[in-house]
XYZ file of C-alpha atoms in Angstrom:
757
model
C 115.477 322.817 108.853
C 114.382 326.015 106.981
C 112.326 328.921 107.850
C 108.507 329.325 106.956
C 107.960 329.868 103.401
C 105.808 332.696 102.233
C 103.733 330.772 99.663
C 103.073 327.117 99.112
C 101.874 325.589 95.674
C 99.758 322.406 95.999
C 100.358 320.605 92.866
C 98.796 317.537 91.218
C 99.772 315.689 88.024
C 98.174 313.222 85.776
C 99.633 310.977 83.029
C 97.935 309.189 80.275
C 98.576 305.901 82.301
C 98.316 304.598 85.848
C 97.230 306.780 88.882
C 97.606 306.413 92.531
C 100.509 304.574 93.876
C 101.418 303.245 90.319
C 101.854 306.861 89.042
C 104.827 307.228 86.768
C 105.622 303.304 86.913
C 104.533 302.702 83.319
C 106.652 305.605 81.795
C 103.520 307.379 80.360
C 103.783 311.070 79.729
C 102.339 313.857 81.549
C 99.097 315.225 80.266
C 97.524 317.257 83.131
C 99.044 319.712 85.866
C 97.078 321.500 88.383
C 98.139 323.882 91.051
C 96.672 326.400 93.569
C 98.838 328.953 95.436
C 98.407 329.098 99.163
C 99.363 332.254 101.235
C 100.940 331.006 104.304
C 100.919 334.270 106.253
C 97.548 335.402 105.462
C 96.189 331.656 105.313
C 94.301 332.243 101.938
C 93.892 330.130 99.040
C 94.447 331.489 95.413
C 92.892 330.445 91.934
C 92.913 326.771 90.645
C 95.105 326.604 87.546
C 94.881 323.754 85.173
C 97.556 323.032 82.506
C 96.819 320.475 79.640
C 99.581 319.159 77.617
C 98.513 318.034 74.133
C 100.352 315.385 72.413
C 102.575 316.124 69.658
C 100.576 315.343 66.453
C 103.302 315.901 63.926
C 104.365 312.370 63.180
C 100.803 310.916 63.158
C 98.968 309.903 59.840
C 95.918 312.032 58.742
C 93.482 309.366 60.099
C 95.198 309.025 63.555
C 95.527 312.619 63.593
C 91.797 313.242 62.924
C 91.134 310.817 65.841
C 93.658 312.339 68.305
C 92.359 315.808 67.725
C 88.884 314.668 68.503
C 90.230 312.946 71.734
C 91.983 316.165 72.701
C 89.079 318.425 71.972
C 86.775 316.119 74.070
C 89.098 316.404 76.943
C 89.454 320.133 76.531
C 85.704 320.474 76.824
C 85.562 318.005 79.921
C 88.500 320.023 81.659
C 86.539 323.349 81.014
C 83.794 321.816 83.124
C 86.113 320.567 85.742
C 85.707 323.626 87.827
C 89.408 325.119 87.198
C 89.640 329.043 87.522
C 92.147 329.219 84.746
C 92.914 326.511 81.989
C 96.073 326.565 79.837
C 97.327 324.372 77.118
C 100.999 323.571 75.909
C 102.091 321.485 72.916
C 105.205 319.880 74.866
C 106.600 319.160 78.311
C 109.087 321.867 77.946
C 106.537 324.556 77.003
C 104.188 323.312 79.814
C 106.975 323.632 82.569
C 108.104 327.058 81.361
C 104.495 328.126 81.114
C 103.831 326.775 84.692
C 106.960 328.852 86.001
C 105.763 331.938 84.241
C 102.350 332.006 85.503
C 103.269 331.011 89.112
C 105.803 333.883 89.317
C 103.136 336.349 87.888
C 100.678 335.168 90.497
C 103.174 335.509 93.280
C 104.298 339.076 92.310
C 100.682 340.343 91.790
C 100.059 339.297 95.518
C 103.124 340.956 96.928
C 102.992 339.226 100.273
C 106.371 337.623 99.936
C 108.853 336.003 97.565
C 109.825 332.389 98.967
C 107.757 329.804 97.247
C 107.867 325.982 97.506
C 105.869 323.089 95.986
C 103.652 320.829 98.056
C 102.455 317.396 96.737
C 100.647 314.355 98.068
C 103.513 312.018 98.152
C 106.672 311.863 96.253
C 105.564 310.374 93.021
C 104.470 313.763 91.152
C 107.850 315.179 91.324
C 110.172 312.229 91.583
C 108.602 309.721 89.298
C 106.662 312.050 86.658
C 108.086 315.325 86.093
C 111.953 314.400 86.705
C 112.104 311.266 84.724
C 110.345 312.508 81.533
C 112.140 315.839 81.365
C 115.436 313.675 81.856
C 114.523 311.269 78.893
C 113.737 314.343 76.741
C 116.721 316.516 77.727
C 114.599 319.106 78.996
C 115.950 321.618 81.577
C 113.444 321.798 84.746
C 112.841 324.939 86.403
C 114.556 325.281 89.845
C 111.054 325.236 91.817
C 110.738 321.597 91.056
C 114.126 320.666 92.961
C 112.500 321.242 96.398
C 109.029 320.458 97.711
C 107.145 319.593 100.975
C 105.536 316.033 100.958
C 101.908 316.721 102.710
C 101.790 313.151 103.935
C 105.069 313.717 106.006
C 103.857 316.986 107.427
C 100.696 315.342 108.202
C 102.428 312.473 110.099
C 104.119 314.990 112.430
C 100.707 315.603 114.057
C 99.209 312.049 113.427
C 102.233 309.797 114.135
C 100.357 306.644 114.109
C 99.278 306.914 110.605
C 100.875 304.642 108.067
C 102.694 306.682 105.619
C 102.494 304.650 102.612
C 98.548 304.185 103.201
C 97.944 307.773 103.621
C 96.036 309.815 100.837
C 93.867 312.902 100.594
C 90.788 311.161 101.604
C 92.445 309.861 104.795
C 93.755 313.151 105.658
C 90.706 315.128 105.104
C 88.619 312.761 107.295
C 91.151 313.119 110.008
C 91.092 316.923 109.940
C 87.351 316.964 109.782
C 87.441 318.807 106.354
C 83.804 318.796 104.608
C 84.281 317.207 101.193
C 81.572 316.524 98.611
C 81.287 312.605 98.943
C 80.303 311.899 95.406
C 82.956 313.930 93.787
C 85.574 312.492 96.195
C 88.138 310.082 94.586
C 89.745 307.480 97.095
C 92.755 305.965 95.262
C 92.678 303.038 97.882
C 89.229 302.122 96.731
C 90.031 302.294 92.977
C 89.633 298.669 91.685
C 92.055 299.057 88.859
C 95.234 301.383 89.899
C 96.577 301.259 86.330
C 93.392 302.959 85.072
C 93.544 306.363 83.591
C 92.748 309.029 86.154
C 89.318 311.080 85.094
C 90.218 314.716 84.052
C 88.083 316.413 86.898
C 89.755 314.448 89.617
C 92.969 316.444 89.269
C 91.193 319.773 90.114
C 89.311 318.133 92.951
C 92.253 316.648 94.655
C 94.156 319.961 94.290
C 91.245 321.645 96.132
C 91.126 319.262 98.981
C 94.929 319.532 99.304
C 94.654 323.385 99.519
C 91.986 322.947 102.413
C 94.290 320.436 104.266
C 97.291 322.756 104.277
C 95.034 325.586 105.672
C 93.770 323.216 108.396
C 97.428 322.518 109.440
C 98.437 326.102 109.480
C 95.269 326.993 111.681
C 94.804 326.378 115.404
C 95.173 323.852 117.034
C 98.014 322.514 114.840
C 99.881 325.934 113.982
C 102.094 323.767 111.701
C 105.370 325.024 110.231
C 106.370 323.832 106.888
C 110.276 323.624 107.242
C 111.414 320.292 106.230
C 111.759 320.213 102.339
C 112.445 317.305 100.254
C 115.325 317.741 98.093
C 115.740 316.685 94.560
C 119.692 316.082 93.675
C 120.533 318.383 90.706
C 123.931 316.854 89.932
C 125.264 313.229 90.598
C 128.433 313.538 92.735
C 131.278 311.155 92.064
C 133.319 309.905 95.114
C 135.156 306.969 96.746
C 133.863 304.147 98.729
C 136.038 302.350 101.399
C 135.629 298.520 101.624
C 135.236 299.268 105.478
C 132.271 301.365 104.935
C 128.710 299.937 105.871
C 126.321 300.190 103.216
C 122.637 299.067 103.967
C 121.160 296.111 101.957
C 118.009 298.172 101.514
C 119.340 301.032 99.456
C 121.205 299.279 96.621
C 119.681 297.874 93.419
C 121.250 296.298 90.295
C 120.709 297.789 86.886
C 120.905 295.446 83.889
C 120.856 295.928 80.269
C 122.728 299.179 80.163
C 124.320 300.076 76.728
C 128.174 299.093 76.963
C 129.293 302.742 76.523
C 127.076 304.309 79.286
C 128.602 306.094 82.066
C 127.691 306.998 85.743
C 125.961 310.202 84.581
C 123.824 308.281 82.194
C 122.859 306.096 85.038
C 122.207 309.210 87.247
C 119.890 310.509 84.436
C 117.897 307.303 84.011
C 117.229 307.616 87.763
C 116.471 311.413 87.718
C 114.443 312.520 90.562
C 115.885 309.944 93.003
C 118.854 310.693 95.045
C 121.739 308.646 94.533
C 124.489 308.503 97.197
C 127.886 310.236 96.498
C 129.918 307.711 94.313
C 126.722 305.483 94.338
C 126.826 304.479 90.596
C 129.312 301.518 90.122
C 129.690 300.025 86.758
C 130.407 296.225 86.632
C 133.065 294.888 84.507
C 133.695 291.333 83.257
C 136.822 289.040 83.455
C 138.490 290.881 80.553
C 138.090 294.193 82.350
C 135.248 295.425 79.899
C 131.880 296.717 80.996
C 129.109 293.971 81.018
C 125.919 296.079 80.999
C 125.282 296.037 84.561
C 125.517 298.571 87.450
C 125.060 298.751 91.134
C 123.521 301.904 92.351
C 123.146 302.956 96.076
C 120.582 305.498 97.120
C 120.443 307.717 100.180
C 117.361 305.847 101.589
C 115.120 302.933 101.379
C 112.202 305.139 100.062
C 114.241 306.036 96.937
C 115.468 302.535 96.463
C 111.728 301.537 96.492
C 111.023 304.185 93.935
C 113.844 302.937 91.741
C 112.537 299.413 91.541
C 109.200 300.968 90.001
C 111.367 301.912 87.135
C 111.930 298.321 86.128
C 111.984 297.956 82.202
C 112.068 301.573 81.687
C 113.951 302.764 78.864
C 117.324 304.375 78.274
C 117.465 305.343 74.594
C 116.263 302.267 72.790
C 117.000 299.670 75.514
C 114.799 298.793 78.322
C 116.618 298.504 81.771
C 116.006 295.819 84.376
C 116.084 296.662 88.034
C 116.618 294.282 90.863
C 117.218 294.379 94.481
C 120.852 293.904 95.486
C 122.977 293.911 98.823
C 125.334 296.377 100.249
C 128.044 293.574 99.980
C 127.508 293.337 96.243
C 128.147 297.188 96.038
C 131.305 296.991 98.159
C 132.599 294.133 95.878
C 132.395 296.481 93.014
C 133.108 300.038 94.284
C 134.902 299.550 97.637
C 138.605 300.305 97.626
C 141.365 300.596 100.042
C 144.304 302.089 97.852
C 145.367 305.566 99.248
C 146.788 306.256 95.738
C 143.376 305.953 94.182
C 141.735 307.928 97.102
C 144.163 310.879 96.371
C 143.471 310.696 92.353
C 139.804 310.667 92.973
C 139.665 313.312 95.756
C 139.693 316.110 93.064
C 136.015 317.074 92.805
C 134.282 318.011 89.537
C 136.569 316.209 87.376
C 135.825 314.122 84.224
C 137.628 310.744 84.163
C 138.685 309.001 81.062
C 140.160 305.505 80.764
C 143.125 304.629 78.492
C 143.482 301.061 77.283
C 146.101 299.557 75.392
C 149.172 301.641 76.544
C 152.615 300.487 75.573
C 154.229 299.151 78.728
C 156.946 301.769 78.583
C 154.710 304.669 78.436
C 155.385 307.590 80.571
C 153.572 310.357 82.000
C 155.049 312.936 79.519
C 154.061 310.720 76.593
C 150.318 310.714 77.723
C 150.459 314.473 78.267
C 151.807 315.008 74.910
C 149.059 312.537 73.443
C 146.399 314.955 74.696
C 148.232 318.112 74.157
C 150.799 317.840 71.192
C 153.531 320.325 71.274
C 153.241 320.934 67.424
C 149.686 322.141 68.110
C 148.387 320.743 64.725
C 145.662 318.707 66.837
C 143.118 319.686 69.346
C 144.485 320.543 72.636
C 142.904 318.791 75.559
C 145.130 319.472 78.676
C 145.158 317.113 81.392
C 144.015 318.509 85.059
C 146.946 318.612 87.258
C 149.636 317.555 84.713
C 151.180 314.300 85.940
C 149.031 314.247 89.074
C 146.162 313.801 86.835
C 147.395 310.507 85.349
C 146.947 307.226 87.321
C 148.805 304.118 85.650
C 147.281 300.741 86.649
C 149.929 298.355 87.553
C 150.245 294.645 88.864
C 151.310 294.020 92.439
C 154.903 293.689 91.502
C 155.009 297.075 89.829
C 154.470 295.713 86.057
C 152.247 297.955 83.832
C 148.953 296.497 82.921
C 148.529 298.986 79.628
C 145.692 300.825 81.269
C 145.713 304.327 82.861
C 143.196 306.751 84.043
C 143.201 310.620 83.117
C 141.503 313.724 84.799
C 140.022 316.548 82.882
C 138.832 319.629 84.311
C 135.552 320.041 82.263
C 133.252 318.301 79.785
C 134.363 320.082 76.772
C 138.148 318.907 77.233
C 136.830 315.346 78.092
C 134.864 315.230 74.841
C 137.959 316.483 72.894
C 140.129 313.801 74.521
C 137.507 311.264 73.473
C 137.875 312.214 69.973
C 141.300 310.876 69.879
C 139.894 307.412 70.219
C 142.348 304.845 68.486
C 144.876 307.370 67.750
C 148.636 306.144 67.863
C 151.037 306.342 70.925
C 154.196 304.935 69.963
C 153.415 301.802 67.874
C 149.803 300.981 69.531
C 146.494 302.618 69.083
C 144.929 303.681 72.236
C 141.246 302.977 73.290
C 139.778 305.848 75.110
C 136.414 305.623 77.219
C 134.609 307.975 79.628
C 134.982 306.436 83.007
C 133.747 306.589 86.600
C 135.212 306.597 90.260
C 133.752 303.217 90.891
C 135.458 301.819 87.835
C 138.751 303.213 88.757
C 138.147 301.460 92.222
C 137.346 298.263 90.296
C 140.076 298.282 87.894
C 142.544 298.884 90.608
C 141.133 296.121 92.821
C 141.295 293.654 90.108
C 144.860 294.161 89.198
C 146.402 294.997 92.882
C 144.522 292.540 95.031
C 145.632 289.018 95.394
C 145.441 287.015 92.175
C 142.369 285.011 91.490
C 144.522 282.012 90.588
C 147.075 281.178 93.660
C 150.700 281.100 92.874
C 152.193 277.688 93.179
C 154.119 277.220 96.238
C 157.679 277.497 96.140
C 158.655 274.061 97.703
C 156.550 272.423 94.767
C 159.637 271.620 92.290
C 161.720 270.436 95.250
C 159.179 267.863 96.174
C 159.924 266.063 93.004
C 161.693 262.487 93.139
C 165.300 262.411 92.482
C 164.662 260.396 89.569
C 162.669 262.498 87.173
C 161.317 262.319 83.694
C 162.940 265.852 83.051
C 166.774 265.981 82.633
C 168.578 267.299 85.715
C 168.693 271.032 86.083
C 171.650 272.730 84.469
C 172.951 275.451 82.504
C 173.101 273.551 79.137
C 170.769 275.230 76.624
C 169.687 272.024 74.867
C 165.958 272.840 74.813
C 163.869 275.007 72.424
C 160.969 277.382 73.312
C 158.531 277.971 70.654
C 156.310 281.094 71.067
C 153.421 282.422 69.164
C 152.200 279.156 67.823
C 148.793 279.069 66.109
C 146.088 278.071 68.576
C 145.211 275.108 66.363
C 148.515 273.865 66.044
C 149.082 270.262 66.701
C 152.085 268.073 67.292
C 152.225 267.210 63.547
C 152.295 270.944 62.787
C 155.059 271.392 65.227
C 157.053 268.514 63.734
C 156.511 269.788 60.140
C 157.662 273.066 61.245
C 160.899 271.790 62.807
C 161.715 269.835 59.613
C 165.215 268.307 59.543
C 165.441 268.981 63.402
C 162.669 266.563 64.015
C 165.394 263.663 64.145
C 167.170 265.443 67.200
C 164.039 265.406 69.563
C 164.488 263.468 72.428
C 161.765 260.893 73.586
C 158.926 262.617 75.447
C 160.580 265.768 74.208
C 157.443 267.799 72.918
C 155.546 269.659 75.714
C 152.559 271.639 74.530
C 151.436 274.308 77.094
C 147.923 275.052 78.012
C 146.410 278.005 79.572
C 144.076 278.159 82.752
C 140.982 277.284 80.338
C 142.607 274.249 78.935
C 143.267 275.683 75.667
C 146.500 276.179 73.831
C 148.606 278.882 75.195
C 150.948 279.399 72.041
C 153.896 278.187 73.674
C 155.695 274.968 73.376
C 158.954 273.428 74.816
C 161.079 270.882 72.691
C 163.908 268.832 74.384
C 166.766 268.390 71.816
C 169.652 265.785 71.958
C 172.425 268.585 71.997
C 172.823 272.164 72.721
C 174.298 272.771 69.260
C 171.163 271.379 67.314
C 169.095 273.456 69.615
C 171.107 276.436 68.925
C 171.033 275.806 65.083
C 167.304 275.242 65.136
C 166.601 278.634 66.878
C 168.870 280.568 64.598
C 167.407 278.927 61.520
C 163.662 278.627 62.288
C 163.132 282.039 64.156
C 160.259 284.023 63.136
C 159.529 281.587 60.311
C 155.892 280.891 59.585
C 154.084 277.906 60.964
C 150.673 276.695 59.259
C 148.110 274.666 60.863
C 146.320 271.593 59.241
C 143.231 272.155 61.270
C 142.820 275.790 60.515
C 143.545 278.456 57.795
C 145.591 280.560 60.182
C 149.271 280.822 60.048
C 151.838 282.902 62.159
C 155.219 283.586 62.624
C 156.817 281.539 65.471
C 159.780 282.914 67.711
C 162.300 280.113 68.515
C 164.622 280.489 71.401
C 167.127 278.051 73.085
C 166.679 277.368 76.758
C 167.848 275.214 79.459
C 165.922 272.206 80.886
C 165.703 274.018 84.354
C 163.850 276.843 82.636
C 161.571 274.372 80.845
C 160.749 272.493 83.987
C 160.096 275.732 85.863
C 157.484 276.716 83.308
C 155.866 273.182 83.130
C 155.694 272.794 86.818
C 153.623 275.867 86.918
C 155.893 278.898 87.087
C 156.572 281.445 84.355
C 159.449 282.723 82.331
C 160.363 286.358 81.416
C 160.217 286.748 77.670
C 163.392 288.983 77.831
C 165.297 287.533 80.718
C 165.501 283.602 79.595
C 169.150 283.554 80.281
C 168.673 283.991 84.079
C 169.269 280.702 85.789
C 169.083 282.105 89.530
C 165.393 282.927 89.219
C 162.876 282.062 92.003
C 161.508 278.621 91.396
C 158.035 280.156 92.050
C 158.271 282.201 88.960
C 157.214 285.682 88.338
C 153.729 285.572 87.290
C 150.479 283.794 87.631
C 150.717 279.893 87.673
C 147.713 277.740 85.828
C 145.103 276.690 88.147
C 145.366 273.415 90.061
C 144.475 270.322 87.955
C 141.226 269.083 88.853
C 141.738 265.735 86.922
C 142.611 262.671 89.030
C 145.011 261.489 86.258
C 147.110 264.735 86.464
C 147.172 265.559 90.096
C 146.955 262.244 92.409
C 148.211 262.724 95.972
C 150.076 259.360 95.771
C 150.305 256.465 93.340
C 149.556 252.869 94.318
C 149.200 249.893 92.086
C 147.146 246.770 92.503
C 148.265 243.418 91.479
C 148.303 243.166 87.633
C 145.383 240.962 86.523
C 146.071 238.069 83.957
C 145.992 239.209 80.402
C 144.857 235.901 79.208
C 142.804 233.096 80.391
C 144.302 229.720 81.641
C 143.003 227.922 78.562
C 144.269 230.475 76.092
C 147.793 230.613 77.553
C 148.272 226.874 76.567
C 148.036 227.997 72.867
C 151.058 230.177 73.253
C 154.017 228.723 75.200
C 156.032 230.004 76.574
C 154.661 233.728 76.187
C 151.410 232.434 77.699
C 152.932 231.900 81.104
C 154.147 235.682 81.100
C 150.568 236.740 80.154
C 148.970 234.822 82.869
C 150.865 236.308 85.431
C 152.511 239.487 84.095
C 155.061 241.338 86.368
C 153.326 244.843 87.556
C 155.184 247.872 87.804
C 157.637 248.826 90.700
C 155.829 250.953 93.332
C 155.111 254.404 92.151
C 156.775 257.599 93.560
C 154.591 259.796 95.838
C 155.113 262.779 93.785
C 153.152 265.310 95.906
C 151.770 265.042 99.457
C 147.943 264.435 99.760
C 147.772 267.934 101.406
C 149.345 270.077 98.629
C 147.664 271.226 95.651
C 149.260 270.294 92.398
C 149.937 272.765 89.705
C 150.718 271.289 86.496
C 150.640 272.872 82.876
C 149.157 270.175 80.553
C 151.981 268.669 78.469
C 151.537 266.602 75.164
C 154.349 264.391 74.188
C 155.880 262.956 70.861
C 156.941 260.582 69.850
C 157.084 258.098 73.081
C 154.151 257.634 75.583
C 153.359 260.326 77.810
C 155.691 261.050 80.744
C 153.058 262.429 82.862
C 152.558 261.511 86.520
C 150.333 258.718 85.521
C 153.107 256.874 84.256
C 155.409 257.348 87.217
C 156.734 253.850 86.822
C 157.921 254.367 83.370
C 161.562 255.405 82.598
C 163.214 255.851 79.241
C 164.710 252.655 78.267
C 167.711 252.106 76.303
C 167.413 252.606 72.545
C 169.832 249.801 71.602
C 168.159 246.180 70.924
C 171.168 244.792 72.886
C 169.762 245.559 76.101
C 166.463 243.686 75.855
C 165.807 241.355 78.467
C 165.943 237.488 78.046
C 162.152 236.788 78.515
C 159.906 237.918 75.777
C 160.433 238.376 72.130
C 160.106 240.621 69.224
C 156.946 241.445 67.395
C 156.247 242.738 63.914
C 153.043 244.240 63.312
C 152.144 244.570 59.720
C 148.950 246.190 58.317
C 149.053 249.543 60.421
C 147.221 252.511 58.785
C 149.219 254.959 56.753
C 148.272 257.985 58.442
C 150.365 259.596 61.175
C 147.414 258.649 63.514
C 148.362 255.026 63.381
C 151.611 255.788 65.353
C 149.640 257.551 68.064
C 147.407 254.536 68.261
C 150.236 252.087 68.441
C 151.838 254.207 71.122
C 148.600 254.213 73.248
C 148.244 250.539 72.822
C 151.738 249.936 74.181
C 151.480 252.147 76.957
C 148.663 250.133 78.384
C 150.665 246.983 79.191
C 152.190 247.245 82.701
C 155.452 245.404 81.751
C 158.877 246.100 83.460
C 160.898 248.866 81.889
C 163.667 246.764 81.033
C 161.434 244.626 78.864
C 160.137 247.379 76.767
C 162.251 248.953 73.954
C 160.748 251.452 71.579
C 162.851 252.556 68.350
C 161.990 256.334 68.768
C 164.204 257.285 66.102
C 162.767 255.064 63.526
C 159.259 256.347 64.657
C 160.278 259.884 63.775
C 162.128 259.338 60.508
C 160.250 256.459 59.113
C 157.369 257.352 56.610
C 154.136 255.398 57.249
C 154.830 252.274 55.256
C 152.134 250.014 56.877
C 154.605 248.335 59.247
C 155.566 249.342 62.774
C 159.217 249.135 63.898
C 160.379 246.198 65.808
C 159.482 246.265 69.609
C 160.431 244.023 72.477
C 157.268 243.003 74.374
C 156.151 239.890 76.081
C 153.225 239.769 73.869
C 150.489 242.168 72.069
C 147.072 241.653 70.793
C 145.243 244.738 70.189
C 143.390 246.706 67.248
C 144.594 250.166 66.877
C 142.603 252.487 64.743
C 139.784 249.853 64.552
C 141.917 247.674 62.164
C 143.078 244.068 62.657
C 146.830 243.602 63.056
C 148.571 240.721 62.387
C 151.012 239.982 65.187
C 154.213 237.979 64.184
C 156.615 236.984 66.658
C 160.134 237.064 65.512
């Protein structure tokens, strides 16, 4: 509440586009500004002034310029007959606003009855949707008088509370106050058939005159109204914090989409200039990689301002149009809400500019960041950090590990711009990316890293649930395994074997384990089980940081090779994680130190338990008579022993995908398979040896053969695969000898001659 002002200035605007309730919604420029001074104390009306803004003709062609000049001359002649006492012209919006302020000041000074002046408009659109948005888009400084005004509709409603505020207009208010009006000259926006039609030039003057009469009627008896509640337009966006416990009304939030990626909260506030955004109410959205995705959630002070913001749908920010939609308070809190006291203290300093640093070395300190922005040698630009160490906020994981991100405060825009010029300069051995940030982005980044992980960590008892007989070697301290890190993402099993060279002969069956990430793509890591610790150490020493090439891609990378134990390998494959620098520690918690992969959704990787139906006959009864005695075995094959219930039905299985070479996969789907002795002397008496000539000469023939053999559910003691021959033998068209009851298949679409030995 404020005291009664000395003067009111009733003002009316018109654009080259829509009028009425759609005024300003089509982003058209202001072309007409009409005002009249009202002496509140003496209840007198001043002269009606009209200001015409001519379009800028400098960029038009000669023909268009002549046509435009004719239109302007006609409009000027029409406006001279509109009834205004004074008519002014301006070539641009900036000139028009300055001229308006100058003429208004001169008129007030000449009257001499007071000094306090405030604008008065019919609704909110003339100030909030016409003058301020256009001035902001053209970077024009608006005079102070346009930051406060009276809404004539709200003042009228105080005496006529039953009136619908949105349905009110000058015509209805004049009728309610019994003000005589020239009916033919009266313009009723509610009766206009096409609200998007351009307003006739003379209507603006008539509307202003009627508004002046309404103001005098409210000031006089019996109303004796006092104009004291001013509408305010925020001059500056205030950054701040928002708690997740705070209640945000759904009717005050919008979602803006299509923002330039480098836009800040100040750019958003400039786009919605004229509307009041709540403190800290502009929140930029980030994608899964922590980068801005071109969307923002904006919270306004009231539903009325939100509704006006929706009218700016597809208005432009630079060369891009911005889509504006309704959103909810819950959406806003997910982005801007926070609970960290550290962040609240960091953002409690007002009038600070925030800059985000990305790509910091993990060992970066406060002193290094301060020296980065203000070098001691003084050879580069100095941009001191506000508050010293207190003006730097490092982003960390819940366990305290750095993420490589930090936020820095600067006292003024000049220092912030100086800091942004250091974009991609070197700190340590890394280049640093710098971006202008917001308080909401600080909250969002901190929430992303400090909250519970999106991927749940595998439960600690998971590894202990494994059966006593495992595909992996028993845990121990023997470092007979290799870890390959930094593989090309297109690397295959064949590429790894080629890289290992002579050490390929020392790989155990089921010994190559490719690790995939949570999206199912290669993570660049691989574990290999070797026959002895000595060969593993020799391989790591000889192959460390050698270059591996991929047959499926042109890229090549150097690969780091370390020796590790089976326990460390098992921990990684069961969903844990290994520290790159502490692989020698064997007393690590089995749950790992980092995020585990997501639970496998495929039934073949994460069954709750395994049960096996009776094995169906492989051949018909008639066919078995042709192949005695093997036919009797194929007619009633022995099924696998009962599978182990590896994981209870209620537990979620976390399993990194592993590919195996050269033997059939040792995944949980083959729980009944155990490595059989490599010696042929251990073959069971039933059955026989089969030779398979005619295989393809490519290495894929080996894979197809393995897949074909794996499909037969024969007892483990009746299967023997000469894995050493598979690894060392070149493709000569014959497969190694195998102990099988029988086999008839066509791997790789090729007929195979099966010879019983």
